[in-house]
Each structure stands twice: as structure tokens, then as C-alpha cells.
Coordinates of C-alpha atoms and ligand atoms in Angstrom, one line a residue:
Chain A
M84 CA 42.4 158.5 -96.0
N85 CA 43.4 156.1 -93.3
G86 CA 42.4 153.2 -95.5
S87 CA 44.9 154.2 -98.2
K88 CA 47.6 154.5 -95.6
D89 CA 46.8 151.0 -94.4
L90 CA 47.0 149.8 -98.0
Q91 CA 50.3 151.5 -98.6
A92 CA 51.7 149.8 -95.4
L93 CA 50.4 146.5 -96.5
T94 CA 52.0 146.9 -100.0
L95 CA 55.3 147.8 -98.4
S96 CA 55.1 144.8 -96.1
V97 CA 54.5 142.5 -99.0
V98 CA 57.3 144.0 -101.0
L99 CA 59.7 143.7 -98.1
L100 CA 58.7 140.1 -97.6
A101 CA 59.2 139.4 -101.3
L102 CA 62.7 141.0 -101.2
F103 CA 63.6 139.0 -98.1
L104 CA 62.4 135.7 -99.6
G105 CA 64.0 136.5 -102.9
G106 CA 67.4 137.3 -101.3
W107 CA 67.1 134.1 -99.2
Q108 CA 66.4 132.0 -102.2
L109 CA 69.3 133.5 -104.1
A110 CA 71.7 133.1 -101.2
V111 CA 70.8 129.5 -100.4
G112 CA 69.3 127.8 -103.4
G113 CA 71.6 129.2 -106.1
S114 CA 74.5 127.2 -107.7
G115 CA 76.5 127.3 -104.4
T116 CA 78.4 124.1 -103.9
A117 CA 80.4 122.6 -101.1
P118 CA 83.7 124.4 -101.9
Q119 CA 82.1 127.7 -101.0
M120 CA 81.5 126.4 -97.5
D121 CA 83.9 126.6 -94.7
P122 CA 85.5 123.1 -94.6
E123 CA 85.1 122.7 -90.9
Y124 CA 81.5 123.6 -91.1
A125 CA 81.0 121.3 -94.0
A126 CA 82.5 118.5 -91.9
L127 CA 80.2 119.4 -89.1
M128 CA 77.2 119.2 -91.3
G129 CA 78.3 115.8 -92.5
A130 CA 76.0 114.0 -94.9
T131 CA 73.6 116.8 -95.4
A132 CA 76.3 119.1 -96.7
K133 CA 76.6 117.3 -99.9
G134 CA 75.6 119.1 -103.1
G135 CA 73.9 122.5 -102.5
S136 CA 73.8 124.6 -99.3
A137 CA 72.6 122.8 -96.2
L138 CA 70.2 125.7 -95.5
P139 CA 66.7 125.1 -96.9
T140 CA 65.1 127.5 -99.4
P141 CA 61.9 129.4 -98.7
F142 CA 60.2 126.9 -100.9
D143 CA 61.4 124.0 -98.7
I144 CA 60.2 125.8 -95.7
A145 CA 56.8 126.4 -97.2
K146 CA 56.4 122.7 -98.1
E147 CA 57.4 121.7 -94.6
M148 CA 55.1 124.2 -93.0
W149 CA 52.3 122.8 -95.1
R150 CA 53.1 119.3 -94.0
H151 CA 53.0 120.4 -90.3
I152 CA 49.8 122.4 -90.8
S153 CA 48.0 119.6 -92.6
D154 CA 48.8 117.0 -89.9
P155 CA 49.6 118.8 -86.7
F156 CA 48.5 116.2 -84.2
Y157 CA 50.1 112.9 -85.2
D158 CA 51.9 111.0 -82.5
K159 CA 54.6 108.4 -83.5
G160 CA 56.4 107.9 -80.2
P161 CA 58.3 110.3 -77.9
N162 CA 60.6 111.7 -80.6
D163 CA 58.1 112.2 -83.3
K164 CA 55.0 114.2 -82.4
G165 CA 53.1 116.7 -84.5
I166 CA 53.9 120.4 -84.0
G167 CA 50.3 121.0 -82.8
I168 CA 50.9 118.5 -80.0
Q169 CA 54.2 120.1 -79.0
L170 CA 52.7 123.6 -79.1
A171 CA 49.8 122.4 -77.0
Y172 CA 52.1 121.1 -74.4
S173 CA 54.0 124.4 -74.3
L174 CA 50.9 126.5 -74.2
A175 CA 49.4 124.4 -71.4
R176 CA 52.5 124.9 -69.3
V177 CA 52.6 128.6 -70.0
L178 CA 48.9 129.1 -69.3
I179 CA 48.9 127.1 -66.1
G180 CA 52.0 128.8 -64.7
Y181 CA 50.8 132.2 -65.9
F182 CA 47.3 131.9 -64.3
I183 CA 48.7 130.6 -61.0
A184 CA 51.1 133.6 -61.1
A185 CA 48.2 136.0 -61.8
A186 CA 46.2 134.5 -58.9
V187 CA 49.1 135.1 -56.6
A188 CA 50.5 138.4 -58.0
I189 CA 47.3 140.4 -58.4
P190 CA 46.0 140.0 -54.8
L191 CA 49.5 140.4 -53.4
G192 CA 50.1 143.4 -55.5
F193 CA 46.8 144.9 -54.3
L194 CA 48.0 144.4 -50.7
I195 CA 51.4 145.9 -51.4
G196 CA 49.8 148.8 -53.3
M197 CA 47.4 149.6 -50.5
S198 CA 49.7 149.3 -47.6
P199 CA 53.0 151.2 -47.4
L200 CA 54.0 148.8 -44.6
F201 CA 53.6 145.7 -46.7
Y202 CA 55.4 147.5 -49.5
K203 CA 58.4 148.3 -47.3
A204 CA 58.4 144.8 -45.8
L205 CA 58.3 142.9 -49.1
D206 CA 60.5 145.2 -51.1
P207 CA 63.9 143.6 -50.2
F208 CA 62.6 140.1 -51.2
I209 CA 61.2 141.4 -54.5
Q210 CA 64.4 143.3 -55.3
I211 CA 66.5 140.1 -54.8
L212 CA 64.1 137.7 -56.5
K213 CA 63.2 139.7 -59.5
P214 CA 66.6 139.8 -61.3
I215 CA 67.1 136.1 -61.0
S216 CA 66.9 134.4 -64.4
P217 CA 63.9 132.0 -64.2
L218 CA 66.0 129.2 -65.6
A219 CA 68.3 129.4 -62.6
W220 CA 65.4 128.0 -60.6
M221 CA 65.2 124.9 -62.8
P222 CA 67.7 122.6 -60.9
L223 CA 66.1 123.4 -57.6
A224 CA 62.6 122.8 -59.1
L225 CA 63.7 119.5 -60.6
Y226 CA 65.3 118.4 -57.4
T227 CA 62.3 119.3 -55.2
I228 CA 59.4 118.6 -57.6
K229 CA 61.0 115.7 -59.4
D230 CA 58.8 116.2 -62.5
S231 CA 60.1 118.0 -65.5
G232 CA 56.6 119.2 -66.7
V233 CA 55.7 120.6 -63.3
S234 CA 59.2 122.1 -63.0
S235 CA 58.6 124.0 -66.3
V236 CA 55.3 125.2 -65.0
F237 CA 57.1 126.4 -61.9
V238 CA 59.7 128.3 -63.9
I239 CA 56.9 130.0 -65.9
F240 CA 55.2 130.9 -62.6
I241 CA 58.4 132.5 -61.3
C242 CA 59.1 134.5 -64.4
S243 CA 55.5 135.8 -64.9
I244 CA 54.9 136.8 -61.3
W245 CA 57.1 139.9 -61.2
P246 CA 55.7 142.1 -63.9
M247 CA 52.2 141.4 -62.7
L248 CA 53.1 142.0 -59.0
L249 CA 54.9 145.2 -59.6
N250 CA 52.4 146.6 -62.0
T251 CA 49.5 145.8 -59.8
A252 CA 51.2 147.4 -56.8
F253 CA 52.0 150.5 -58.8
G254 CA 48.6 150.7 -60.3
V255 CA 46.9 150.4 -56.9
A256 CA 49.2 152.8 -55.2
S257 CA 48.7 155.5 -57.8
V258 CA 44.9 155.5 -57.9
R259 CA 43.8 159.1 -57.9
R260 CA 43.2 160.5 -54.3
D261 CA 40.1 162.2 -55.6
W262 CA 38.4 158.9 -56.4
L263 CA 39.3 157.4 -53.1
N264 CA 37.9 160.5 -51.4
V265 CA 34.7 160.2 -53.3
A266 CA 34.3 156.6 -52.0
K267 CA 35.2 157.8 -48.5
T268 CA 32.6 160.6 -48.5
L269 CA 30.0 158.2 -49.7
E270 CA 30.9 155.8 -46.9
V271 CA 31.7 153.0 -49.3
G272 CA 33.0 149.9 -47.6
R273 CA 36.6 148.6 -48.1
L274 CA 35.6 145.7 -50.3
R275 CA 33.3 147.7 -52.5
T276 CA 36.0 150.4 -52.8
A277 CA 38.5 147.8 -53.8
F278 CA 36.3 146.2 -56.5
R279 CA 34.4 149.3 -57.8
V280 CA 37.0 152.0 -57.5
I281 CA 40.6 150.7 -57.1
L282 CA 40.3 147.7 -59.4
P283 CA 38.9 149.5 -62.4
A284 CA 41.2 152.4 -61.8
A285 CA 44.3 150.2 -61.7
A286 CA 43.0 147.7 -64.4
P287 CA 45.0 149.3 -67.4
T288 CA 48.2 149.2 -65.4
I289 CA 47.5 145.6 -64.3
M290 CA 46.8 144.6 -67.9
T291 CA 50.1 146.0 -69.0
G292 CA 51.8 143.8 -66.4
M293 CA 49.8 140.8 -67.7
R294 CA 50.9 141.5 -71.2
I295 CA 54.6 141.8 -70.3
S296 CA 54.3 138.5 -68.2
I297 CA 52.7 136.5 -71.0
A298 CA 55.4 137.6 -73.4
I299 CA 58.2 136.7 -71.0
A300 CA 56.5 133.3 -70.2
W301 CA 56.4 132.4 -73.9
L302 CA 60.1 133.4 -74.3
V303 CA 61.1 131.3 -71.3
I304 CA 59.1 128.2 -72.0
V305 CA 61.2 127.4 -75.1
A306 CA 64.4 127.6 -73.2
A307 CA 63.0 125.6 -70.3
E308 CA 61.8 122.8 -72.5
M309 CA 65.1 122.7 -74.3
L310 CA 66.7 122.2 -70.9
V311 CA 64.4 119.5 -69.5
G312 CA 63.3 117.8 -72.8
G313 CA 60.5 115.4 -73.2
T314 CA 57.7 117.4 -74.8
G315 CA 56.9 120.9 -75.9
V316 CA 58.0 123.2 -78.7
G317 CA 61.3 124.0 -77.1
Y318 CA 62.1 120.3 -77.0
F319 CA 60.9 120.0 -80.6
V320 CA 63.4 122.7 -81.7
W321 CA 66.3 121.0 -79.9
N322 CA 65.3 117.5 -81.2
E323 CA 65.2 118.8 -84.8
W324 CA 68.6 120.4 -84.3
N325 CA 69.9 117.0 -83.2
N326 CA 68.3 115.6 -86.3
L327 CA 70.1 118.3 -88.2
S328 CA 66.8 119.3 -89.8
I329 CA 67.2 123.0 -90.2
T330 CA 64.0 123.2 -92.1
N331 CA 62.1 122.0 -89.1
V332 CA 64.0 124.3 -86.8
I333 CA 62.9 127.3 -89.0
C334 CA 59.3 126.0 -89.1
A335 CA 59.3 125.8 -85.3
I336 CA 60.7 129.3 -85.0
L337 CA 57.8 130.6 -87.2
F338 CA 55.2 128.7 -85.2
I339 CA 56.7 130.1 -81.9
G340 CA 56.5 133.6 -83.3
L341 CA 52.9 133.1 -84.5
V342 CA 51.7 131.7 -81.2
G343 CA 53.4 134.5 -79.2
M344 CA 51.7 137.1 -81.4
V345 CA 48.3 135.4 -80.9
L346 CA 48.8 135.4 -77.1
D347 CA 49.8 139.1 -77.1
Q348 CA 46.9 140.1 -79.3
A349 CA 44.4 138.2 -77.2
L350 CA 45.5 140.1 -74.1
Y351 CA 45.6 143.3 -76.0
Q352 CA 42.0 142.9 -77.0
F353 CA 41.1 142.2 -73.4
S354 CA 43.0 145.2 -72.2
K355 CA 41.0 147.4 -74.5
L356 CA 37.9 146.5 -72.6
V357 CA 39.3 147.9 -69.3
T358 CA 41.1 151.0 -70.5
Y359 CA 39.5 154.4 -70.0
S360 CA 40.3 157.9 -71.1
E361 CA 40.2 160.8 -68.7
Chain B
M255 CA 25.7 176.9 -29.1
D256 CA 23.0 178.1 -31.5
P257 CA 20.6 175.3 -32.2
N258 CA 19.9 176.7 -35.6
N259 CA 23.4 175.8 -36.7
L260 CA 23.5 172.7 -38.7
I261 CA 27.2 172.7 -39.0
A262 CA 29.8 174.5 -36.9
V263 CA 33.5 174.4 -36.4
E264 CA 35.0 175.2 -33.0
G265 CA 38.7 176.2 -32.6
L266 CA 39.7 174.4 -35.8
A267 CA 43.5 174.3 -36.6
R268 CA 45.5 172.2 -39.0
S269 CA 49.3 171.9 -39.2
F270 CA 51.3 169.8 -41.6
P271 CA 54.7 168.4 -40.8
G272 CA 57.4 170.7 -42.2
P273 CA 59.9 169.7 -44.8
K274 CA 62.6 167.4 -43.3
G275 CA 63.6 168.6 -39.9
A276 CA 61.7 172.0 -40.1
E277 CA 59.0 172.6 -37.6
P278 CA 55.4 171.9 -38.5
V279 CA 53.6 174.5 -40.5
T280 CA 50.2 175.7 -39.1
V281 CA 48.1 176.5 -42.1
F282 CA 45.2 177.9 -40.1
E283 CA 44.2 178.1 -36.5
D284 CA 41.4 179.1 -34.2
L285 CA 38.7 179.0 -36.7
W286 CA 35.1 179.4 -35.5
F287 CA 32.2 179.6 -37.8
A288 CA 28.8 178.0 -38.4
A289 CA 26.2 177.6 -41.1
A290 CA 22.5 177.6 -40.2
R291 CA 19.9 175.3 -41.7
G292 CA 19.2 176.3 -45.3
E293 CA 22.0 178.9 -45.3
F294 CA 24.5 179.4 -48.1
V295 CA 27.9 180.3 -46.8
C296 CA 30.9 181.1 -48.9
L297 CA 34.5 181.2 -47.9
I298 CA 36.8 183.5 -49.7
G299 CA 40.6 183.7 -49.3
H300 CA 43.8 183.7 -51.3
S301 CA 45.3 180.6 -52.8
G302 CA 47.1 178.5 -50.2
C303 CA 45.4 179.9 -47.1
G304 CA 43.9 176.5 -46.4
K305 CA 40.4 176.6 -47.9
S306 CA 40.5 173.2 -49.4
T307 CA 42.0 171.8 -46.2
I308 CA 39.0 173.3 -44.3
L309 CA 36.6 171.7 -46.7
N310 CA 38.3 168.3 -46.5
I311 CA 38.0 168.5 -42.7
L312 CA 34.3 169.4 -43.0
A313 CA 33.9 166.5 -45.3
G314 CA 35.7 164.2 -42.9
I315 CA 38.4 163.1 -45.3
D316 CA 41.0 165.1 -43.3
Q317 CA 41.4 165.4 -39.6
P318 CA 42.0 168.7 -37.8
S319 CA 45.0 169.1 -35.5
E320 CA 42.9 170.9 -33.0
G321 CA 39.2 171.7 -32.6
A322 CA 36.1 169.9 -33.8
V323 CA 33.4 169.9 -36.5
I324 CA 29.9 169.8 -35.0
V325 CA 27.1 168.6 -37.2
D326 CA 23.6 169.0 -35.7
G327 CA 25.0 169.2 -32.2
K328 CA 27.2 166.1 -32.4
E329 CA 30.9 166.0 -33.1
A330 CA 31.6 164.6 -36.6
T331 CA 34.9 162.6 -36.8
G332 CA 34.7 161.0 -40.2
P333 CA 33.0 161.2 -43.6
S334 CA 29.3 160.8 -43.8
L335 CA 26.6 160.6 -46.4
D336 CA 25.0 163.6 -44.6
R337 CA 27.7 165.8 -46.2
A338 CA 28.2 165.6 -49.9
V339 CA 31.2 167.0 -51.7
V340 CA 31.5 168.6 -55.1
F341 CA 35.2 168.4 -55.8
Q342 CA 37.2 171.1 -57.6
S343 CA 38.4 168.6 -60.2
H344 CA 35.0 166.9 -60.6
A345 CA 36.5 163.6 -59.4
L346 CA 34.2 161.5 -61.6
M347 CA 35.2 157.9 -62.2
P348 CA 36.3 157.9 -65.9
W349 CA 35.3 154.3 -66.5
M350 CA 31.7 155.0 -65.5
T351 CA 29.0 156.7 -67.5
T352 CA 27.1 159.7 -66.2
I353 CA 24.3 157.6 -64.8
Q354 CA 26.7 155.0 -63.4
N355 CA 28.7 157.7 -61.5
I356 CA 25.5 159.0 -59.9
A357 CA 24.1 155.5 -59.3
F358 CA 27.3 154.6 -57.5
A359 CA 26.5 157.3 -55.0
V360 CA 22.8 156.5 -54.8
R361 CA 23.5 152.8 -54.2
S362 CA 25.9 153.8 -51.4
R363 CA 23.1 155.8 -49.8
W364 CA 20.3 153.3 -50.3
P365 CA 21.9 149.9 -50.8
E366 CA 18.5 148.2 -50.5
W367 CA 16.9 150.0 -53.4
P368 CA 16.1 147.9 -56.5
R369 CA 17.8 148.8 -59.8
A370 CA 14.8 150.4 -61.3
K371 CA 14.3 152.7 -58.4
I372 CA 17.9 153.8 -58.4
R373 CA 17.7 154.5 -62.1
E374 CA 14.6 156.6 -61.7
H375 CA 16.2 158.5 -58.8
C376 CA 19.3 159.2 -60.9
Q377 CA 17.3 160.4 -63.8
T378 CA 15.5 163.0 -61.6
Y379 CA 18.8 164.6 -60.8
I380 CA 20.2 164.2 -64.3
D381 CA 17.2 166.2 -65.5
M382 CA 17.6 168.7 -62.7
V383 CA 21.1 169.7 -63.8
H384 CA 20.0 169.6 -67.5
L385 CA 22.0 166.6 -68.6
T386 CA 19.1 164.7 -70.1
G387 CA 20.5 162.8 -73.1
A388 CA 24.0 162.4 -71.7
E389 CA 23.2 159.6 -69.3
D390 CA 25.3 157.0 -71.1
K391 CA 28.3 159.1 -71.9
K392 CA 31.6 158.7 -70.1
P393 CA 33.3 161.8 -68.6
A394 CA 35.9 161.9 -71.4
H395 CA 33.1 162.6 -73.8
L396 CA 31.6 165.5 -71.8
S397 CA 32.6 169.1 -71.7
G398 CA 34.0 170.7 -68.5
G399 CA 30.7 172.2 -67.6
M400 CA 28.8 169.0 -68.1
R401 CA 31.3 167.0 -66.0
Q402 CA 30.9 169.5 -63.1
R403 CA 27.1 169.1 -63.6
V404 CA 27.5 165.4 -63.1
G405 CA 29.5 166.1 -60.0
I406 CA 26.7 168.3 -58.7
A407 CA 24.0 165.8 -59.5
R408 CA 26.0 163.1 -57.8
A409 CA 26.2 165.2 -54.6
L410 CA 22.5 166.2 -54.7
A411 CA 21.3 162.7 -55.5
I412 CA 22.2 161.4 -52.1
E413 CA 20.0 164.1 -50.6
P414 CA 22.6 165.3 -48.2
R415 CA 21.9 167.7 -45.3
I416 CA 24.9 169.8 -46.2
M417 CA 26.6 170.3 -49.6
L418 CA 30.3 171.2 -49.6
L419 CA 31.7 172.7 -52.8
D420 CA 35.4 173.4 -53.4
E421 CA 35.7 176.0 -56.1
P422 CA 33.4 174.0 -58.3
F423 CA 33.3 176.4 -61.3
S424 CA 36.8 177.8 -61.2
A425 CA 38.0 175.7 -64.2
L426 CA 35.1 176.7 -66.4
D427 CA 34.7 179.5 -69.0
A428 CA 32.7 182.5 -67.9
L429 CA 29.6 181.6 -69.9
T430 CA 29.4 178.0 -68.6
R431 CA 30.1 179.2 -65.1
G432 CA 27.3 181.7 -65.2
S433 CA 24.7 179.1 -66.3
L434 CA 25.9 176.7 -63.6
Q435 CA 25.7 179.4 -61.0
D436 CA 22.1 180.0 -62.0
E437 CA 21.3 176.3 -61.7
V438 CA 22.9 176.1 -58.3
L439 CA 21.0 179.2 -57.2
D440 CA 17.8 177.7 -58.5
I441 CA 18.3 174.3 -56.9
C442 CA 19.3 175.7 -53.5
A443 CA 16.3 178.0 -53.4
K444 CA 13.9 175.2 -54.3
T445 CA 15.4 172.6 -51.9
N446 CA 16.5 175.0 -49.1
Q447 CA 19.8 173.1 -49.2
T448 CA 22.4 174.1 -46.6
T449 CA 25.6 174.8 -48.6
F450 CA 29.2 175.7 -47.8
M451 CA 31.2 176.8 -50.8
I452 CA 34.7 177.9 -51.4
T453 CA 35.3 180.4 -54.2
H454 CA 37.6 183.1 -55.2
D455 CA 35.1 184.7 -57.5
I456 CA 33.5 187.7 -55.8
D457 CA 30.4 187.9 -58.0
E458 CA 29.8 184.2 -57.5
A459 CA 29.8 184.8 -53.8
L460 CA 27.5 187.8 -54.0
L461 CA 25.1 185.9 -56.2
L462 CA 24.9 182.7 -54.1
A463 CA 25.9 183.4 -50.6
D464 CA 23.9 184.6 -47.6
R465 CA 27.1 185.2 -45.7
I466 CA 30.7 185.4 -46.8
L467 CA 33.6 184.4 -44.6
L468 CA 36.8 186.2 -45.3
M469 CA 40.1 184.5 -44.5
T470 CA 43.4 186.1 -44.0
N471 CA 46.5 184.9 -45.8
G472 CA 48.3 181.9 -44.4
P473 CA 50.2 180.5 -42.7
R474 CA 48.2 180.7 -39.4
A475 CA 45.3 182.0 -41.3
R476 CA 42.1 183.1 -39.5
I477 CA 38.6 184.3 -40.2
A478 CA 39.1 188.0 -40.5
E479 CA 35.6 189.1 -41.0
I480 CA 32.1 187.9 -41.8
V481 CA 30.3 189.8 -44.6
V482 CA 26.5 189.6 -44.6
N483 CA 25.1 189.7 -48.1
T484 CA 22.8 192.7 -48.1
L485 CA 21.4 192.0 -51.6
P486 CA 17.8 191.0 -51.6
K487 CA 16.8 187.3 -51.9
G488 CA 15.7 186.4 -55.4
R489 CA 18.6 188.3 -57.0
T490 CA 19.8 187.1 -60.4
R491 CA 23.1 187.3 -62.2
T492 CA 21.7 189.9 -64.6
D493 CA 20.0 192.2 -62.1
M494 CA 22.1 192.1 -58.9
H495 CA 24.6 194.7 -60.0
R496 CA 21.8 197.3 -60.4
H497 CA 21.1 197.1 -56.7
D498 CA 22.4 200.0 -54.6
N499 CA 24.3 197.6 -52.2
Y500 CA 26.1 195.8 -55.0
Y501 CA 29.1 198.2 -55.3
P502 CA 29.6 198.7 -51.6
L503 CA 29.7 195.0 -51.2
R504 CA 31.9 194.3 -54.1
N505 CA 34.3 197.1 -53.2
H506 CA 34.5 195.8 -49.7
L507 CA 35.4 192.3 -50.9
I508 CA 37.9 193.5 -53.4
E509 CA 39.5 195.8 -50.9
F510 CA 39.8 192.9 -48.6
L511 CA 41.4 190.6 -51.1
V512 CA 43.7 193.2 -52.5
R513 CA 45.0 194.8 -49.4
R514 CA 43.5 193.8 -46.1
S515 CA 43.9 190.0 -46.3
E516 CA 47.6 190.5 -45.8
A517 CA 47.4 193.5 -43.3
L518 CA 44.8 191.8 -41.2
R519 CA 47.0 188.9 -40.5
E520 CA 48.6 190.9 -37.7
M521 CA 45.6 192.9 -36.6
V522 CA 43.2 190.0 -36.4
L523 CA 45.2 188.6 -33.5
D524 CA 43.6 191.2 -31.2
V525 CA 40.1 190.1 -32.2
D526 CA 38.3 187.3 -30.3
P527 CA 38.5 184.5 -32.9
R528 CA 35.1 183.1 -31.8
K529 CA 33.4 186.3 -32.8
P530 CA 35.0 187.8 -35.9
P531 CA 33.5 191.2 -36.8
V532 CA 30.4 191.1 -38.8
V533 CA 29.9 193.7 -41.5
F534 CA 26.9 194.7 -43.5
P535 CA 28.2 196.8 -46.5
R536 CA 25.3 199.0 -47.7
A537 CA 24.8 202.0 -49.9
D538 CA 23.3 204.1 -47.1
C539 CA 26.6 203.9 -45.1
S540 CA 29.6 205.8 -46.3
A541 CA 31.7 203.6 -48.5
Q542 CA 34.8 203.8 -46.2
T543 CA 33.2 202.6 -43.0
P544 CA 30.6 199.9 -43.6
A545 CA 28.5 199.0 -40.6
V546 CA 30.5 196.8 -38.3
V547 CA 28.9 194.9 -35.5
H548 CA 31.5 193.5 -33.2
G549 CA 30.9 190.2 -31.6
A550 CA 27.5 189.6 -33.1
T551 CA 26.7 186.4 -34.9
A552 CA 24.4 187.2 -37.8
Ligands
ADP186 N1 49.1 167.0 -47.3 C1 49.7 168.1 -47.1 N2 51.0 168.2 -46.6 C2 51.6 169.3 -46.4 N3 51.1 170.5 -46.7 C3 49.9 170.6 -47.2 C4 49.1 169.4 -47.4 N4 47.9 169.8 -47.9 C5 47.9 171.1 -48.0 N5 49.1 171.6 -47.5 C6 49.5 173.0 -47.4 O1 48.5 173.7 -46.8 C7 48.3 175.0 -47.5 C8 46.8 175.2 -47.8 O2 46.5 174.3 -48.9 P1 45.0 174.3 -49.5 O3 44.0 174.0 -48.4 O4 45.0 173.5 -50.7 O5 44.8 175.9 -49.9 P2 43.7 176.6 -50.8 O6 42.6 175.6 -51.1 O7 43.2 177.7 -49.9 O8 44.4 177.1 -52.0 C9 49.2 175.0 -48.6 O9 50.3 175.9 -48.3 C10 49.7 173.6 -48.8 O10 51.1 173.6 -49.1
MG187 MG1 42.0 174.8 -53.0

């Protein structure tokens, strides 16, 4: 029953993909020649614009993807590194910034959630800091930290802290009174209540915050690396754009999407461990 | 003070701040009652008269505005493992299995016990409430009756001196409620457990309680009357209604809930709140005037 539904969905996915790729191939790889192009655009594209369309066909992409996958870790100087190396740089920055943010946000969120006083006191700061685009911190970070890699990590830290902080505070503040009362009547100490009652009760809400944060961090790292350059998948995209290699830009887009999906799925699997049904 | 009383309240009152600007609402005031060792006391009153608030104060999770709770001669100001609570909404931790829920309580009581001993102790109480086989199920996979059984086992497992139950069976269907009442009756008889229970089910009170406290409606609710259960010990759910005293008792309670709980709100002000009238509804008295002993503490 369910299996046949899955099969139908899979078939439909494959059909949609085939239609999309077919349409792409027709639009790009057909007999289209330079005169079809906007003259200014053709001029902009320069040498690559000779002959057919400048946009690669799906087949070009597949070939290029294969080239990247078969040799992801080569290193031929600062402007030519394998996609695997670039992704690893980005991932490392994201994970470092993200885990530092979690280490700050979860305990702080606990405090805010448990204490109305702290909540009131910290609320104005959170309200002002939260809506700031993380990239707006970049100049300040570069000026104070003086290292582009660490600055990117800082930007990731700043953007991933808010969802985790707010979700933790909300989850902790909305733990059912009944459960806290059970702990009270059993004379359970504060620390044991925090770890055995409040933490598991709030865990699903905290995990939701962590999933939102990792998604935002992965979105932001690309922009941050475009800005500061050097290494990382964001820099790779920008560099390939400067090289006018649209094929590589599209490959990078696909890799970014894949890694983002893996990150989200990993946290999703983890969140399944802590969810409970009432 | 009667040394037989294990738990007593003296001049208890609780008021809550009124809605913005309004003056505080006194839910109940001037409550005096007690439960002797091994006694089963029920509290009956209409919804909103403050029964749960009283139970929370007895449990130490709420503080009275006035008055005190005395446990074994000493004032109790906070929660204690001496007083176990069975909550109306079971209050089981949904991420813990049956045995983990109970073990959480047992470990709180005896932190020094080794794992195996805790497990064994939990199993005793799981078997006592007939949940054998459901040890490793989470509350979401248990029926309403089974969840409430876990709640009862958790309370019993810490071997409290007093059990406090807040309408523990009100959310259950009649059949399940009946069998749980039988189990509670059985356990209390075996362990001579001192118990204080809130209910609005008259038959439940008559089956379980030695004494029934009747509360007037709120706000400013009081204890209007104390009804002594004149049914013999060893009664069961199936035979108690055959006893001659059953209908006088039942009618007295229904009459109270339907009419007098409201009317008495005014009249009760003349009565000494420390010594509410004690009544013994019996078949040998005429139905309209059950025996009333003013000022006696049964
Ligand atoms: N925390 C609170 N703040 C304000 N009013 C409350 C609070 N808790 C209970 N009350 C009020 O006290 C009254 C008694 O509540 P409760 O003890 O739950 O009644 P019962 O259990 O008899 O139905 C209700 O009218 C309720 O509105
Ligand atoms: Mg209630």
C-alpha cells in the first residue's frame, strides 16, 4: 500500500527530472546561435559566446560533475583546488561556528527559559541583535579578528545562535507544570531536574532550533566566503564566475544543495531520537 | 491537637491576585481538618471550589495565604517524599517507560540503592497494580487506565506516609474506574496507607473513604460538613449498595451537592470552622434528619 505510493512518487520524480533535463537540453544545446542572443549579453560573454549558447547542456554538467567527483581533493595552488577541499573548508567553518553557538545558546537559553527575570533583562538585546543580517558583522569581524577564516566562523556563530537560543528558551519555559511538580514532590534537586526532566522535555524544541540554525549557517557560509575569498565553496563559486565557467558554477550549486541536504538529514535523524509522543 | 492525626490543616486559606486591578479572590478560607494514621479521607465539592489547590498545598507545591499544614506534629512548608501525589492528568514523563518513570521516583527516595535493587523494587509495585508486561512501554502506548496505574505505582513505590490523589479516575471509563477503585481499596487495606483523595464521584467516596469532607461552593469556600461513612469495612463495589446505610448516605451526599453546597455558603458562617458538624447518615434514623453531632471530631 505505502510501498506502491512510494514507487509512484519515485516514478513521478524521475519523470519530472527527465522533463526538466530534456527541456534544458532543448533550450541550450539546440541549434541556437549567436544572433539569438542579446548583443550586449553576447559581448559580455566574450569569447565563450561563440557558436552555440554559452550555457552548458546537462551532459556537460554531468561530465564536469564526474570530473569533480573522481578527483575531489587535488590542490594546484590558491585558485585551483578540488571541490572536496573547498567543501571541507566551508563545512569546517560551519561546524565550528555552529557548535560554539550551540555551546553558548543552549545553556543561555536554559537560563532565560527558567528565569523570567533573565528573560526580561536579555529580551531587548535579543530583539535588536536578531534581525541583523549576519553579513553586516563581517567588516567588524575582519577589523577586530584580522583573519578572514576566523571572521567567517564568527559570522556563522552569530547567525546560528538565535534560533537555538530562542527555541531553547521557549522549550524550557513551556515544560509542562505537571512534570516539574512531580520532580518537586519527589524532592529532586535542581541539577537532576534540569537534566532528567527539563532537558528531555524541551529536547524536541531545541532540536528544531538546531535544524533551523544549521540550515541558516549553510546558507550564510556561501555568501560569507564570496565576500572574504580565499577558500571555501562560496569562494569557488565566485572564482568560477570570474573564470566564466558556468558549468562549474552549476556543479557547485548542486554540491551545495547536496551537502545542505545531508546536514539537515543528519540532524533530523538525531532529532528522531529525542522526540516523544504524549 | 490529636496525636493520632498524621496530617492536619489549621486555618488554611488561599487567595489569588484578581485580574488586573481587581482585588484578590479568596478561593477558600478557614479550613480545618485532619486525617488520622491509616485513615482514608475524601474531599467532595463542586468544580472550582479549590480542591486541587488544597491538594497542591498539602503536597507542598503551593503555599497557603494563611494557615498551616501539620504533618506528624510539625509544620510542613514544602514538598516531601513523605507525601506522594497521584495527579489528575497522570503526569508521567512521556520519554520514559513505565519502569523508568517509577525508577525515577524510587531513585529520588533511595539514591544510594544499586540498579538491581531499584529494578526489583519497581517490579514489586508494577505487579501490585497489575501492569506486569508493560514495564518497557512508554505512556503513549498505554491506555488511560494503565497510565493512571503507573501514576499510582510511582506514588506507592516511594512508600510515602500519606498518599494524595487528585480525582485520579475522573478521566477513565466506568469499567476501568471500577477495577482501579478495587485495586486502590485492596492496596490501602493491605498497607494501611493514610490517604487523602479528591473526587466528585459519590460512589467512589462511599467505597473508599472512612470520612468524607463536604466543601461549599467558592469563592470563600469552607468545609460545610464531615460525613462519616457508616458502611462496614470490607465493603466491595458489588455489595455495598445492598447495605441499609447505603441509600441514606448516598442521598445525603447528592442532596448536599445538588442543593446545600450553595445554600450552606451563607449558613456555614455561623458554624465554628474548626469543628464542622459531623453526620452519620444511617438507615435507623429518619432520612430527613441524619444524626448530627455538633463539634465532635470523629
Ligand atoms: N494560579 C492561579 N491563579 C489564579 N487563580 C487560580 C489559580 N489556580 C486556581 N485558581 C482559581 O482557584 C479556583 C479553584 O481552582 P481548583 O483548585 O483547580 O478547583 P477544583 O480543583 O476544585 O476544581 C478556581 O476558580 C481557579 O480559577
Ligand atoms: Mg481540580
